[in-house]
Short mmCIF file of C-alpha atoms in Angstrom, two decimals:
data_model
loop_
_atom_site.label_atom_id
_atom_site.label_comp_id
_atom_site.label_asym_id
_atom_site.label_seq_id
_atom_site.Cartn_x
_atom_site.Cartn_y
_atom_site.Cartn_z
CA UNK A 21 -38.56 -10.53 -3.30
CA UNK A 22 -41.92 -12.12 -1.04
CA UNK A 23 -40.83 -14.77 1.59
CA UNK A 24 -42.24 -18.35 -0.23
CA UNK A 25 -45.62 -19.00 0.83
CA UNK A 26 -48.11 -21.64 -0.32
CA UNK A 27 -46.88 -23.79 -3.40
CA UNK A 28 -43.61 -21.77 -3.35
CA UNK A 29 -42.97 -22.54 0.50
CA UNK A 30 -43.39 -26.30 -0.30
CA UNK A 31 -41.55 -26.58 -3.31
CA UNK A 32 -38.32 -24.97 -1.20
CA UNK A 33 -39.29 -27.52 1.43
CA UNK A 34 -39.62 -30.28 -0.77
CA UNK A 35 -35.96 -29.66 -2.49
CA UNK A 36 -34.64 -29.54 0.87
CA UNK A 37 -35.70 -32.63 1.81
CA UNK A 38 -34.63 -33.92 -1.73
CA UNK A 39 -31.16 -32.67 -1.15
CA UNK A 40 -31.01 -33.97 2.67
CA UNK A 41 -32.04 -37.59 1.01
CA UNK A 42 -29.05 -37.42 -2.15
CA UNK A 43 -26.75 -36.71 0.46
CA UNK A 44 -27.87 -39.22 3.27
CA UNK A 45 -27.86 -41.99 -0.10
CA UNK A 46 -24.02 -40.56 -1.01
CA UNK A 47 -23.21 -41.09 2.48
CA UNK A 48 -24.30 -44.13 2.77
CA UNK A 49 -22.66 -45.22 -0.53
CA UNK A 50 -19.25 -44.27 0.90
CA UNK A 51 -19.44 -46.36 4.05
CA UNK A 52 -21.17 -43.83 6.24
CA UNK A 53 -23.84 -44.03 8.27
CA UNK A 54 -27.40 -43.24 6.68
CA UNK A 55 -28.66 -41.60 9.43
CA UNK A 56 -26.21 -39.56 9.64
CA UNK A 57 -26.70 -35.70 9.56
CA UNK A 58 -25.65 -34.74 5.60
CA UNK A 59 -23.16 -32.31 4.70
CA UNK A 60 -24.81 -29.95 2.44
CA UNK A 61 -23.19 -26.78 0.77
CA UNK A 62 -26.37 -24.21 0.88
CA UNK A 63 -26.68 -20.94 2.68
CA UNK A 64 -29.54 -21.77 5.29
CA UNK A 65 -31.66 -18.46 5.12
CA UNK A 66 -32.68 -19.56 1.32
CA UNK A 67 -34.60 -22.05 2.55
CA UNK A 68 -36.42 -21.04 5.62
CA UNK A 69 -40.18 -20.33 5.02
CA UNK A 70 -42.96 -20.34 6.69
CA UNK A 71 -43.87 -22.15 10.15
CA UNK A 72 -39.80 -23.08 10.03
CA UNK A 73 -38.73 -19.32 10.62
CA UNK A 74 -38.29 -18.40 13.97
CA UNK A 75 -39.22 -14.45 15.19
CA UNK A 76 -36.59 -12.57 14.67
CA UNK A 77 -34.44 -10.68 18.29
CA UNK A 78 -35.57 -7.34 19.21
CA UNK A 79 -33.26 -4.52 18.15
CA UNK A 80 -30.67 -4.34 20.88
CA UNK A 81 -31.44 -7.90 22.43
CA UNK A 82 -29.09 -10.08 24.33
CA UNK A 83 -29.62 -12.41 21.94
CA UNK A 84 -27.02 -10.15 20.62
CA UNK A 85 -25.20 -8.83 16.98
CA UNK A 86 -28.62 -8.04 15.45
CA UNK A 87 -27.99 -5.06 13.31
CA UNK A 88 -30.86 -2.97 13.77
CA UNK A 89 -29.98 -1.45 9.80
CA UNK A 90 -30.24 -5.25 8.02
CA UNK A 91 -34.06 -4.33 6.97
CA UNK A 92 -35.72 -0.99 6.02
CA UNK A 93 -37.96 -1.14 9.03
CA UNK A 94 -39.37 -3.01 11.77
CA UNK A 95 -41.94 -5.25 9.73
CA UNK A 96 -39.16 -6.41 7.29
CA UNK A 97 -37.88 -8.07 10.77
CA UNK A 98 -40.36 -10.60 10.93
CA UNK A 99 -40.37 -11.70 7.37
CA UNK A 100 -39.81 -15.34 6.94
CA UNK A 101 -36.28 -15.47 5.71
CA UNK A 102 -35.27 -12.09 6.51
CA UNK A 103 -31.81 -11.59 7.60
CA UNK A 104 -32.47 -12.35 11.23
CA UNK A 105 -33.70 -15.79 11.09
CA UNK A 106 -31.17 -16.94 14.02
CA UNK A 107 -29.36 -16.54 17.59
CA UNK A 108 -26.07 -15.39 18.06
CA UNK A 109 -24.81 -16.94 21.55
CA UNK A 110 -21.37 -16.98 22.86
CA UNK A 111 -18.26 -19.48 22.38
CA UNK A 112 -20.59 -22.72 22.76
CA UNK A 113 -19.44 -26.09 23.09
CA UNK A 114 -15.84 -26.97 20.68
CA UNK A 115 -17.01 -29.89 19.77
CA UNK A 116 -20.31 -28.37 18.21
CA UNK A 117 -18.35 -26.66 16.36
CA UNK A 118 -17.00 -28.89 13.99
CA UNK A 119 -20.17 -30.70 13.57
CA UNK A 120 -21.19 -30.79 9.92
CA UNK A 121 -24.18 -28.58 8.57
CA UNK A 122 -27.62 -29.46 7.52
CA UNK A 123 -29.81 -27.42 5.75
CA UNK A 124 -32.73 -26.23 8.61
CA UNK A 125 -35.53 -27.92 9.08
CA UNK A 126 -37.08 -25.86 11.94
CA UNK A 127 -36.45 -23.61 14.61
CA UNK A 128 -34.03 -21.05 15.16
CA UNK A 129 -30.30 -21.20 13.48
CA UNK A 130 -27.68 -20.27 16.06
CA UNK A 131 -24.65 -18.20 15.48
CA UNK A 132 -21.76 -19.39 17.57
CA UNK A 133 -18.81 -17.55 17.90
CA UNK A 134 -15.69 -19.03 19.06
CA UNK A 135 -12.19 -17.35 20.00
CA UNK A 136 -8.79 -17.70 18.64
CA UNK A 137 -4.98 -16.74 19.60
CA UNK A 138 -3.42 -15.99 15.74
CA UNK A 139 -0.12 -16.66 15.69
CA UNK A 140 0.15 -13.96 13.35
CA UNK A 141 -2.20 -11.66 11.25
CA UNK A 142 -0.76 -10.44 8.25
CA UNK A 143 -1.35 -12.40 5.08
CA UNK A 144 1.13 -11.32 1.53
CA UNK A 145 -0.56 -11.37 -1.90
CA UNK A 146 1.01 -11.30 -4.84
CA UNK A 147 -1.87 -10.87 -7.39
CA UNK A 148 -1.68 -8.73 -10.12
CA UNK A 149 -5.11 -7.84 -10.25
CA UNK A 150 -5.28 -7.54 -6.36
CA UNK A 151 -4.62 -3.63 -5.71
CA UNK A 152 -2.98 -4.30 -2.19
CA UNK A 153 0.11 -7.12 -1.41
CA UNK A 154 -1.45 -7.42 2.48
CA UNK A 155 -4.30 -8.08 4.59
CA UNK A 156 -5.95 -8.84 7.81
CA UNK A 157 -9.06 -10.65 8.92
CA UNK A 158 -9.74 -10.52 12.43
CA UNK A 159 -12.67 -12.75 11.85
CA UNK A 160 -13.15 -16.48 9.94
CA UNK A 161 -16.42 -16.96 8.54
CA UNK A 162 -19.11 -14.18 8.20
CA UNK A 163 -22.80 -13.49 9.40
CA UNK A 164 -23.70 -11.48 6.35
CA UNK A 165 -24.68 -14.54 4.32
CA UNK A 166 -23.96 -13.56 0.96
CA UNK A 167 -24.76 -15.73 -1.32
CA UNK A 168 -22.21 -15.16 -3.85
CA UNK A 169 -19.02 -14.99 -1.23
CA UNK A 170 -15.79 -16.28 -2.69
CA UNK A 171 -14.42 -16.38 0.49
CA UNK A 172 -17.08 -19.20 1.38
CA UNK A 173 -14.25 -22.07 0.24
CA UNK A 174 -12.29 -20.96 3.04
CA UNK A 175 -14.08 -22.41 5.89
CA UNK A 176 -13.44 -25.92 4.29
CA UNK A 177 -9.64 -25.57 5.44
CA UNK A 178 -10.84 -25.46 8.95
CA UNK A 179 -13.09 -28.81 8.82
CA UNK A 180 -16.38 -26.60 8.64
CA UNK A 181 -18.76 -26.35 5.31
CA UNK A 182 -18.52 -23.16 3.08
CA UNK A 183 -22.26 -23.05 3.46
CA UNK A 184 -24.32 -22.94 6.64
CA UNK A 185 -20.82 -23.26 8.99
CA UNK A 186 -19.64 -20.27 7.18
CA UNK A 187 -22.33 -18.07 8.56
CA UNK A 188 -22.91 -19.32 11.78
CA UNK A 189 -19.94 -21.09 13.34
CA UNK A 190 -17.93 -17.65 13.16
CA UNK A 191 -14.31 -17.23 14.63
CA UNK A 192 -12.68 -14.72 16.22
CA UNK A 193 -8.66 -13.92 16.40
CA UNK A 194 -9.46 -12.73 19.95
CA UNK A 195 -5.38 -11.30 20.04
CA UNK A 196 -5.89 -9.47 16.41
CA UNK A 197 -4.70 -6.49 17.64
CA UNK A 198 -1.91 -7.56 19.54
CA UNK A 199 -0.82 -9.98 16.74
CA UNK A 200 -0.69 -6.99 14.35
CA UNK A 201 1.27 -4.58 16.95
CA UNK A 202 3.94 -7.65 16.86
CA UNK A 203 4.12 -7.82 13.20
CA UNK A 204 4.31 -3.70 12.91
CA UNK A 205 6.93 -3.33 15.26
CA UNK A 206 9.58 -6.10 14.04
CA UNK A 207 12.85 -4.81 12.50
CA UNK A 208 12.29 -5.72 8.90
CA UNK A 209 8.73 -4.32 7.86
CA UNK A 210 8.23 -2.43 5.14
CA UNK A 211 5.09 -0.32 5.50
CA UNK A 212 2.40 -0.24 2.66
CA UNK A 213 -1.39 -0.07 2.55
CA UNK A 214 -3.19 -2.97 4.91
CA UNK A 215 -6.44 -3.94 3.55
CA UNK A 216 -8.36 -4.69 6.31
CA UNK A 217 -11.17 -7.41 5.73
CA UNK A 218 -10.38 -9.52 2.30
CA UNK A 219 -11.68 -12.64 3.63
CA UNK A 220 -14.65 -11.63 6.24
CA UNK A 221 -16.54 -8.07 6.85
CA UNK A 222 -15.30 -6.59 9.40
CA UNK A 223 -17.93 -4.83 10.34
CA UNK A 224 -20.39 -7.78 10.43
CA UNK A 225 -22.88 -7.72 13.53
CA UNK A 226 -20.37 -9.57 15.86
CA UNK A 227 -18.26 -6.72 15.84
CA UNK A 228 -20.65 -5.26 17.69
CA UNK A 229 -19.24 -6.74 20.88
CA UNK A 230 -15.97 -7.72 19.94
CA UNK A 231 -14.17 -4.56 18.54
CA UNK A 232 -11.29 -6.25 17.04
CA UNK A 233 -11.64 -4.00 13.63
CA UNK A 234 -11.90 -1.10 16.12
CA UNK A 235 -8.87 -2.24 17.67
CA UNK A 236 -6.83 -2.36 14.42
CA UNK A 237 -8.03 0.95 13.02
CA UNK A 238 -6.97 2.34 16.60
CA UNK A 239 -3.70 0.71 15.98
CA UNK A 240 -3.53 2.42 12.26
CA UNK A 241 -3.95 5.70 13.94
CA UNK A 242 -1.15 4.98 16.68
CA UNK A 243 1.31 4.30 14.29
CA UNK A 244 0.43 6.47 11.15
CA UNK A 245 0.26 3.01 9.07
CA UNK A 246 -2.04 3.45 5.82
CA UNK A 247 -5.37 0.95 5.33
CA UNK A 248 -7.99 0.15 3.17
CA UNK A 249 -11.52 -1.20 4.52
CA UNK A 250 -14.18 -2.81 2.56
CA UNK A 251 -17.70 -3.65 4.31
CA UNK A 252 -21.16 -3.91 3.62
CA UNK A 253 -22.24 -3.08 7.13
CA UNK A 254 -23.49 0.67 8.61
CA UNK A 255 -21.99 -0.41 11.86
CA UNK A 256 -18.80 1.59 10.30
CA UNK A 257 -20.06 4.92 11.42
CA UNK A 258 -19.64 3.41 14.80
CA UNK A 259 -15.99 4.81 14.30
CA UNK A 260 -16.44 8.14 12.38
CA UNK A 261 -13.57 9.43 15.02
CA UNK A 262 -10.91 7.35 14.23
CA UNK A 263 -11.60 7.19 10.57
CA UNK A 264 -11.72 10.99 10.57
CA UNK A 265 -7.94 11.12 12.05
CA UNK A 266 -6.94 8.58 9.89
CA UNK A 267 -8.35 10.69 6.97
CA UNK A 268 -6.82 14.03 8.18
CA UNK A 269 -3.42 12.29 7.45
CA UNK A 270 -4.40 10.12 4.19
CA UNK A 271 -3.89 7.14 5.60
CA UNK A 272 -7.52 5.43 5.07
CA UNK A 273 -9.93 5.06 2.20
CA UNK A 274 -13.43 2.87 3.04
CA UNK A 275 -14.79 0.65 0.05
CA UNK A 276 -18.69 0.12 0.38
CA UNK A 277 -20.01 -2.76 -1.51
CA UNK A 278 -23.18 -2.05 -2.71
CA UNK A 279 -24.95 -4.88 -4.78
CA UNK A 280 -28.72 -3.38 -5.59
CA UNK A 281 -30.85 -0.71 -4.30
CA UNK A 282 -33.84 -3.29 -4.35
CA UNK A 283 -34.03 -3.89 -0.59
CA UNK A 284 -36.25 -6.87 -0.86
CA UNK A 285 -33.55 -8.58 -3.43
CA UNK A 286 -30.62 -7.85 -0.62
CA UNK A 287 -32.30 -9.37 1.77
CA UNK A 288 -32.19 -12.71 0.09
CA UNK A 289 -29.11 -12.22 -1.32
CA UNK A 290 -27.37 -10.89 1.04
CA UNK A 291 -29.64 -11.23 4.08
CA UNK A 292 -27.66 -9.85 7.19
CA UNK A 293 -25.76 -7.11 5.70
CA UNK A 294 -27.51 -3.17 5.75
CA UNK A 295 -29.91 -2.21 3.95
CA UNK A 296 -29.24 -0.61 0.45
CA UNK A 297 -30.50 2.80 1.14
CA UNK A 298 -29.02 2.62 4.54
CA UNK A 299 -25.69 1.67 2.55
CA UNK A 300 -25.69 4.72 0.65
CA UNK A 301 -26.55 6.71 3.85
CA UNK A 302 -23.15 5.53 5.15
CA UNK A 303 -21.55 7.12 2.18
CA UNK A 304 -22.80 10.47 2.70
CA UNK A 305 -22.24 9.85 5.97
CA UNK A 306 -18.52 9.16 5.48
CA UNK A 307 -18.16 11.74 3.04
CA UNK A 308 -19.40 14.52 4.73
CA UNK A 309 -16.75 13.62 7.14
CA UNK A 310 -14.18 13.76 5.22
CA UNK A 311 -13.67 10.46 5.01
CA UNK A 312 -12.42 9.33 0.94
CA UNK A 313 -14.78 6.37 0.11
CA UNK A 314 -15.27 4.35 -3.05
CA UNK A 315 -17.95 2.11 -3.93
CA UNK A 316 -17.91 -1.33 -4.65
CA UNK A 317 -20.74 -2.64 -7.32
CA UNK A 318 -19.55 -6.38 -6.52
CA UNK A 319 -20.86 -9.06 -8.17
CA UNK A 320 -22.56 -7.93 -10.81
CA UNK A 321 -24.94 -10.96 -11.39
CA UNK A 322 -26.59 -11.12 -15.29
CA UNK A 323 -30.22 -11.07 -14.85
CA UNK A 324 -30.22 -10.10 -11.41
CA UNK A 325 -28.62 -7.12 -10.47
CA UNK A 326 -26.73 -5.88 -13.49
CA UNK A 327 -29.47 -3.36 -14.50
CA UNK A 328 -29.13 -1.41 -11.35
CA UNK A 329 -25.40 -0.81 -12.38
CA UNK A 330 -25.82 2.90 -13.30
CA UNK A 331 -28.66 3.47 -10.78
CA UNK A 332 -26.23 2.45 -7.80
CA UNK A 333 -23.39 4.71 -9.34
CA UNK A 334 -25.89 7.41 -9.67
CA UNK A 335 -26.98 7.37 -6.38
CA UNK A 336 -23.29 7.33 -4.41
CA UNK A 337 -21.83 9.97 -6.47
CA UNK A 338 -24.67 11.80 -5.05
CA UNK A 339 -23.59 10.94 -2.03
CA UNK A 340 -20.17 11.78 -2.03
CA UNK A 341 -18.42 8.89 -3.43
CA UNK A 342 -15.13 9.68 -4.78
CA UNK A 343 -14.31 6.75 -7.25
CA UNK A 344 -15.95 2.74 -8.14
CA UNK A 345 -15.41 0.12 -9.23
CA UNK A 346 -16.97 -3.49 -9.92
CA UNK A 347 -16.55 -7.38 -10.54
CA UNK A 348 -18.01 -10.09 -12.30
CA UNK A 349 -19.77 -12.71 -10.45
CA UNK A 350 -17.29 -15.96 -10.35
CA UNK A 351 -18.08 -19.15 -8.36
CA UNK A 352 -14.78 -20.80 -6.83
CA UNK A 353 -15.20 -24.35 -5.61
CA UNK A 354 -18.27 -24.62 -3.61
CA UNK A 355 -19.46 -21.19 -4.44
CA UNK A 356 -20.77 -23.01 -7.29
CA UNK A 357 -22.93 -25.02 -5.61
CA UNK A 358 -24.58 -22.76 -2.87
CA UNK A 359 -25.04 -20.08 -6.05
CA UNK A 360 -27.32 -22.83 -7.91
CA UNK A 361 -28.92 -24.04 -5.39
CA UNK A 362 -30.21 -20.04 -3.98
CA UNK A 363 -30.57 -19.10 -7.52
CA UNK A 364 -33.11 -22.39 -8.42
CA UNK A 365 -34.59 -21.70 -5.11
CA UNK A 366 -35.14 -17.74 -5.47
CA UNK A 367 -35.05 -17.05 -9.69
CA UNK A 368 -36.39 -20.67 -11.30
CA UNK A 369 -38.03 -18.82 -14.29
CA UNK A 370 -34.04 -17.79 -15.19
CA UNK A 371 -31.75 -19.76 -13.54
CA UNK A 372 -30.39 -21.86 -16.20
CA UNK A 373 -30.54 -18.45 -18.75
CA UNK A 374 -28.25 -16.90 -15.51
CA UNK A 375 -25.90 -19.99 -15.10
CA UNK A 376 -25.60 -20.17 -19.36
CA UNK A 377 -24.98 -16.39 -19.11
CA UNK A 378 -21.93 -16.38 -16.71
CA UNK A 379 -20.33 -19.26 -18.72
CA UNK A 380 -20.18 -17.19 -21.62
CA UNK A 381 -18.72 -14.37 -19.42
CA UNK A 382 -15.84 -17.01 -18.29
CA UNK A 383 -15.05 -19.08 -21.63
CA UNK A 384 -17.74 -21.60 -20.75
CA UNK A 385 -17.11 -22.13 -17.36
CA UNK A 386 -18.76 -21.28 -14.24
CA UNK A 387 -15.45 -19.47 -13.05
CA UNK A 388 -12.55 -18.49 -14.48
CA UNK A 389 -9.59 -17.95 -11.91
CA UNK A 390 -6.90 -16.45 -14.53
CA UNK A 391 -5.11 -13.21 -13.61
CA UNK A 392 -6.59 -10.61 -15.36
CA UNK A 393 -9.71 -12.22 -16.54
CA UNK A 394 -11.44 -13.61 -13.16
CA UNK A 395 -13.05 -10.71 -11.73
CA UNK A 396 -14.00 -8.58 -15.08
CA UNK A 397 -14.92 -11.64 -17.38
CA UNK A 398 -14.03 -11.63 -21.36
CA UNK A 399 -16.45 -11.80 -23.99
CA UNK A 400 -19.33 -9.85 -25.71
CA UNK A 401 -21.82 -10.07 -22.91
CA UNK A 402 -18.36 -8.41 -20.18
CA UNK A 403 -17.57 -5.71 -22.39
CA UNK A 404 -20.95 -4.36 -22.85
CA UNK A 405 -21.09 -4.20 -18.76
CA UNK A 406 -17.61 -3.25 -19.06
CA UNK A 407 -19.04 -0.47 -21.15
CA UNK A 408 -21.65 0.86 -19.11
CA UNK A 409 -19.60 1.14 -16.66
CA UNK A 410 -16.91 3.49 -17.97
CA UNK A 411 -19.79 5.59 -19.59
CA UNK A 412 -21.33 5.84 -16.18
CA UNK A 413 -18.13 6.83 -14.65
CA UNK A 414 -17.12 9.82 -17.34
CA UNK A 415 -20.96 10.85 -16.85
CA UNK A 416 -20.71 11.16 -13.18
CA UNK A 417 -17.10 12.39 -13.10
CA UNK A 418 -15.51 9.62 -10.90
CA UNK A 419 -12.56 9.16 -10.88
CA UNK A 420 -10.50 6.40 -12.50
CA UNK A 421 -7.63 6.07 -10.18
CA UNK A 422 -7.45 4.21 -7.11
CA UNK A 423 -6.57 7.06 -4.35
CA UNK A 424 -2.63 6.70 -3.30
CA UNK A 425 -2.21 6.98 0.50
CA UNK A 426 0.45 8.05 2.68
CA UNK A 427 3.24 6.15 3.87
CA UNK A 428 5.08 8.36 4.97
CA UNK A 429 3.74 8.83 8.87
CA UNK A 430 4.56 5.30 9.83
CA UNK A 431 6.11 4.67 13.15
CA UNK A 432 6.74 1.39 14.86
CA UNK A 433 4.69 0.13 17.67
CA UNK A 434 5.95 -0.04 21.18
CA UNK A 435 5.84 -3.62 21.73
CA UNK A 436 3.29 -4.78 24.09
CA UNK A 437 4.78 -6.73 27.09
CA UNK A 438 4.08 -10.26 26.91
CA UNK A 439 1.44 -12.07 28.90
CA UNK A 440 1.89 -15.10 29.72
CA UNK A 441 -1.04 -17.88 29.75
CA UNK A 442 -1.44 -18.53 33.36
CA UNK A 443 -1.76 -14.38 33.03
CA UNK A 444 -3.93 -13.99 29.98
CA UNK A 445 -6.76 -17.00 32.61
CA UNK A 446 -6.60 -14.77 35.65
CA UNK A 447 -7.05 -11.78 33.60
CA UNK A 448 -10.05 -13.47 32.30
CA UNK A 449 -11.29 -14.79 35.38
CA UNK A 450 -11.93 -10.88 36.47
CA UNK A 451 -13.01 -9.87 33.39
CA UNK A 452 -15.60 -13.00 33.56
CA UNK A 453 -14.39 -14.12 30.32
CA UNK A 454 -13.42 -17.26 30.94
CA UNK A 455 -15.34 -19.30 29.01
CA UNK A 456 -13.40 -17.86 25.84
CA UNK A 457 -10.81 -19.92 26.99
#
């Protein structure tokens, strides 16, 4: 989709400034102050047009986490709302942290990244329709931007908005790895697949520099312990070698999520994730390794994407995909809101037909969170995609079944020693890291 220009560029400008006014009137209704900066729940890069986009970083700046494979080539960089429309800088001030969003009205977005000691890593799920019972995220928040993220809600629970604080006020569990290793190696664990990244990619740009997902598939390898990885992000082939060992010994399968092949639609959509076509180039690029992957078509949006369903199938078998899968858009708690407000932004002419559509997908609600139903839908309108897709997958001979991987080469960790703080400071100090402290 064009960047807004003319008329289009100040219509998006003038509902900005219509939402920044409800929400300065609502805050002022509660007791706040009017003047306040608003709180409001919208992914920033749908609105940024014209003279309010800032040049995108070079490729490889020290501006830093730019990943040179978020647009098709080195015009798409400057677009007005392309996926590079900020600056990623280093642990910034705490206190800026928790201040609340705004939607932009000029200049540059920053991406701050701040660190974390987890006190543990591991999370348990007990979800039926969940196909793993544990994973890690060595990141909170993510710089992808998708629109459509139901993991957007869970910035809330740290003080932060599931909109604009979600992408750019990132955190990272600085001690993932060691936090893990602890959790491996006590006396009780029970090994079984690790899905690595439920709740963040972990291959978004920041990894880059910070290596944590390295880190844990290094720690996979050590001790033989089976994971599953889902990203949207090229940056994966950054460790071909340690997925390849993992693979040798079936302990790894790689899920890419691939939404469209219309390169121009990801970028608002999902603005600083790869590519499409460079998406499906990590496939081949995995497979031809040796490495099993799987393809994610998730979310399926009506009126969107859905008619690139069999065309995104198509084109990973060809490259080597061994199995897929999809969801159903759903729209959890502020979802909701940052959904409509990119969809009325970007797709006016069919919003309400989209928005009408998924209701009839969820029994007349925007989502549905029941077992079973929440990420396939019920109704006419999911079983025809339903459908399509199980046509599509007997036509291009995928398989059905999830691949089952070993558990069978696990060994405990060695526990690390521990270090204590005074250590962990002086350690930093030489390192010139200590403003991560």
């Amino acid at each position: 989709m064009p960047p807004y220009t003319g008329a289009d560029a100040g219509a998006a400008r003038a509902l900005t400034e219509a939402l920044q006014a409800a929400a300065r009137a609502a805050n002022e209704a509660c007791g706040g102050d009017p003047n306040e900066a608003p709180v409001v729940f919208f992914p920033r890069r749908a609105f940024i047009t014209g003279a309010d986009a800032a040049p995108m970083d070079a490729p490889g700046s020290a501006s830093g986490g730019l990943d040179t494979d978020a647009a098709d080539n080195a015009a798409g960089l400057t677009r007005p709302g392309a996926a590079g429309n900020r600056e990623a800088v280093g642990a910034g001030d705490p206190a800026a942290l928790g201040r609340p969003s705004i939607l932009p009205t000029g200049g540059a977005l920053k991406t701050t990244v701040k660190a974390e000691q987890a006190r543990k890593l591991l999370s348990r799920n007990d979800s039926p329709d969940i196909p793993f019972d544990q994973a890690v995220n060595p990141y909170r928040g993510c710089e992808h931007g998708c629109v459509y993220c139901y993991a957007r809600p869970t910035h809330a629970y740290l003080g932060y908005s599931p909109g604009l604080d979600f992408e750019t006020r990132l955190i990272a569990k600085a001690n993932a790895v060691e936090a893990l290793r602890a959790e491996l190696a006590k006396p009780g664990y029970k090994v079984s697949p690790i899905n690595i990244g439920s709740a963040t990619d972990v291959y978004q740009p920041i990894e880059r520099t910070w290596k944590l997902t390295r880190g844990l598939l290094e720690l996979m390898d050590e001790t033989g312990h089976p994971a599953t990885l889902v990203t949207k992000n090229s940056l994966i082939e950054r460790d071909l070698d340690v997925l390849q060992r993992l693979a040798e010994r079936n302990l790894i399968t790689v899920y890419m999520s691939i939404t469209t092949l219309d390169s121009a639609m990801s970028r608002t959509l999902e603005p600083r994730a790869s590519a499409p076509w460079r998406r499906i180039q990590t496939v081949r690029t995995l497979a031809r390794a040796g490495i099993p992957v799987s393809v994610n078509v998730a979310p399926v949006i009506p009126f969107i994407n859905d008619d690139a369903l069999e065309q995104i199938l198509e084109q990973s078998a060809a490259a080597g995909a061994r199995s897929a899968s999809y969801t159903v858009v759903r729209l959890p708690w502020e979802v909701k809101d940052v959904f409509e407000a990119w969809l009325h932004a970007h797709f006016p002419d069919r919003a309400q037909r989209v928005l009408h559509r998924i209701e009839d997908m969820r029994s007349g609600r925007l989502n549905d969170p029941d077992f079973g139903t929440r990420m396939r839908g019920t109704g006419i309108w999911a079983d025809l995609i339903k459908q399509r897709f199980q046509v599509a997958m007997r036509r291009l001979s995928f398989r059905a079944e999830r691949p089952v991987l070993s558990c069978e080469h696990f060994v405990p960790p060695q526990q690390a020693p521990r270090v204590s703080r005074r250590e962990q400071v002086e350690q930093a100090r030489r390192e010139g890291q200590l403003d991560l402290f």
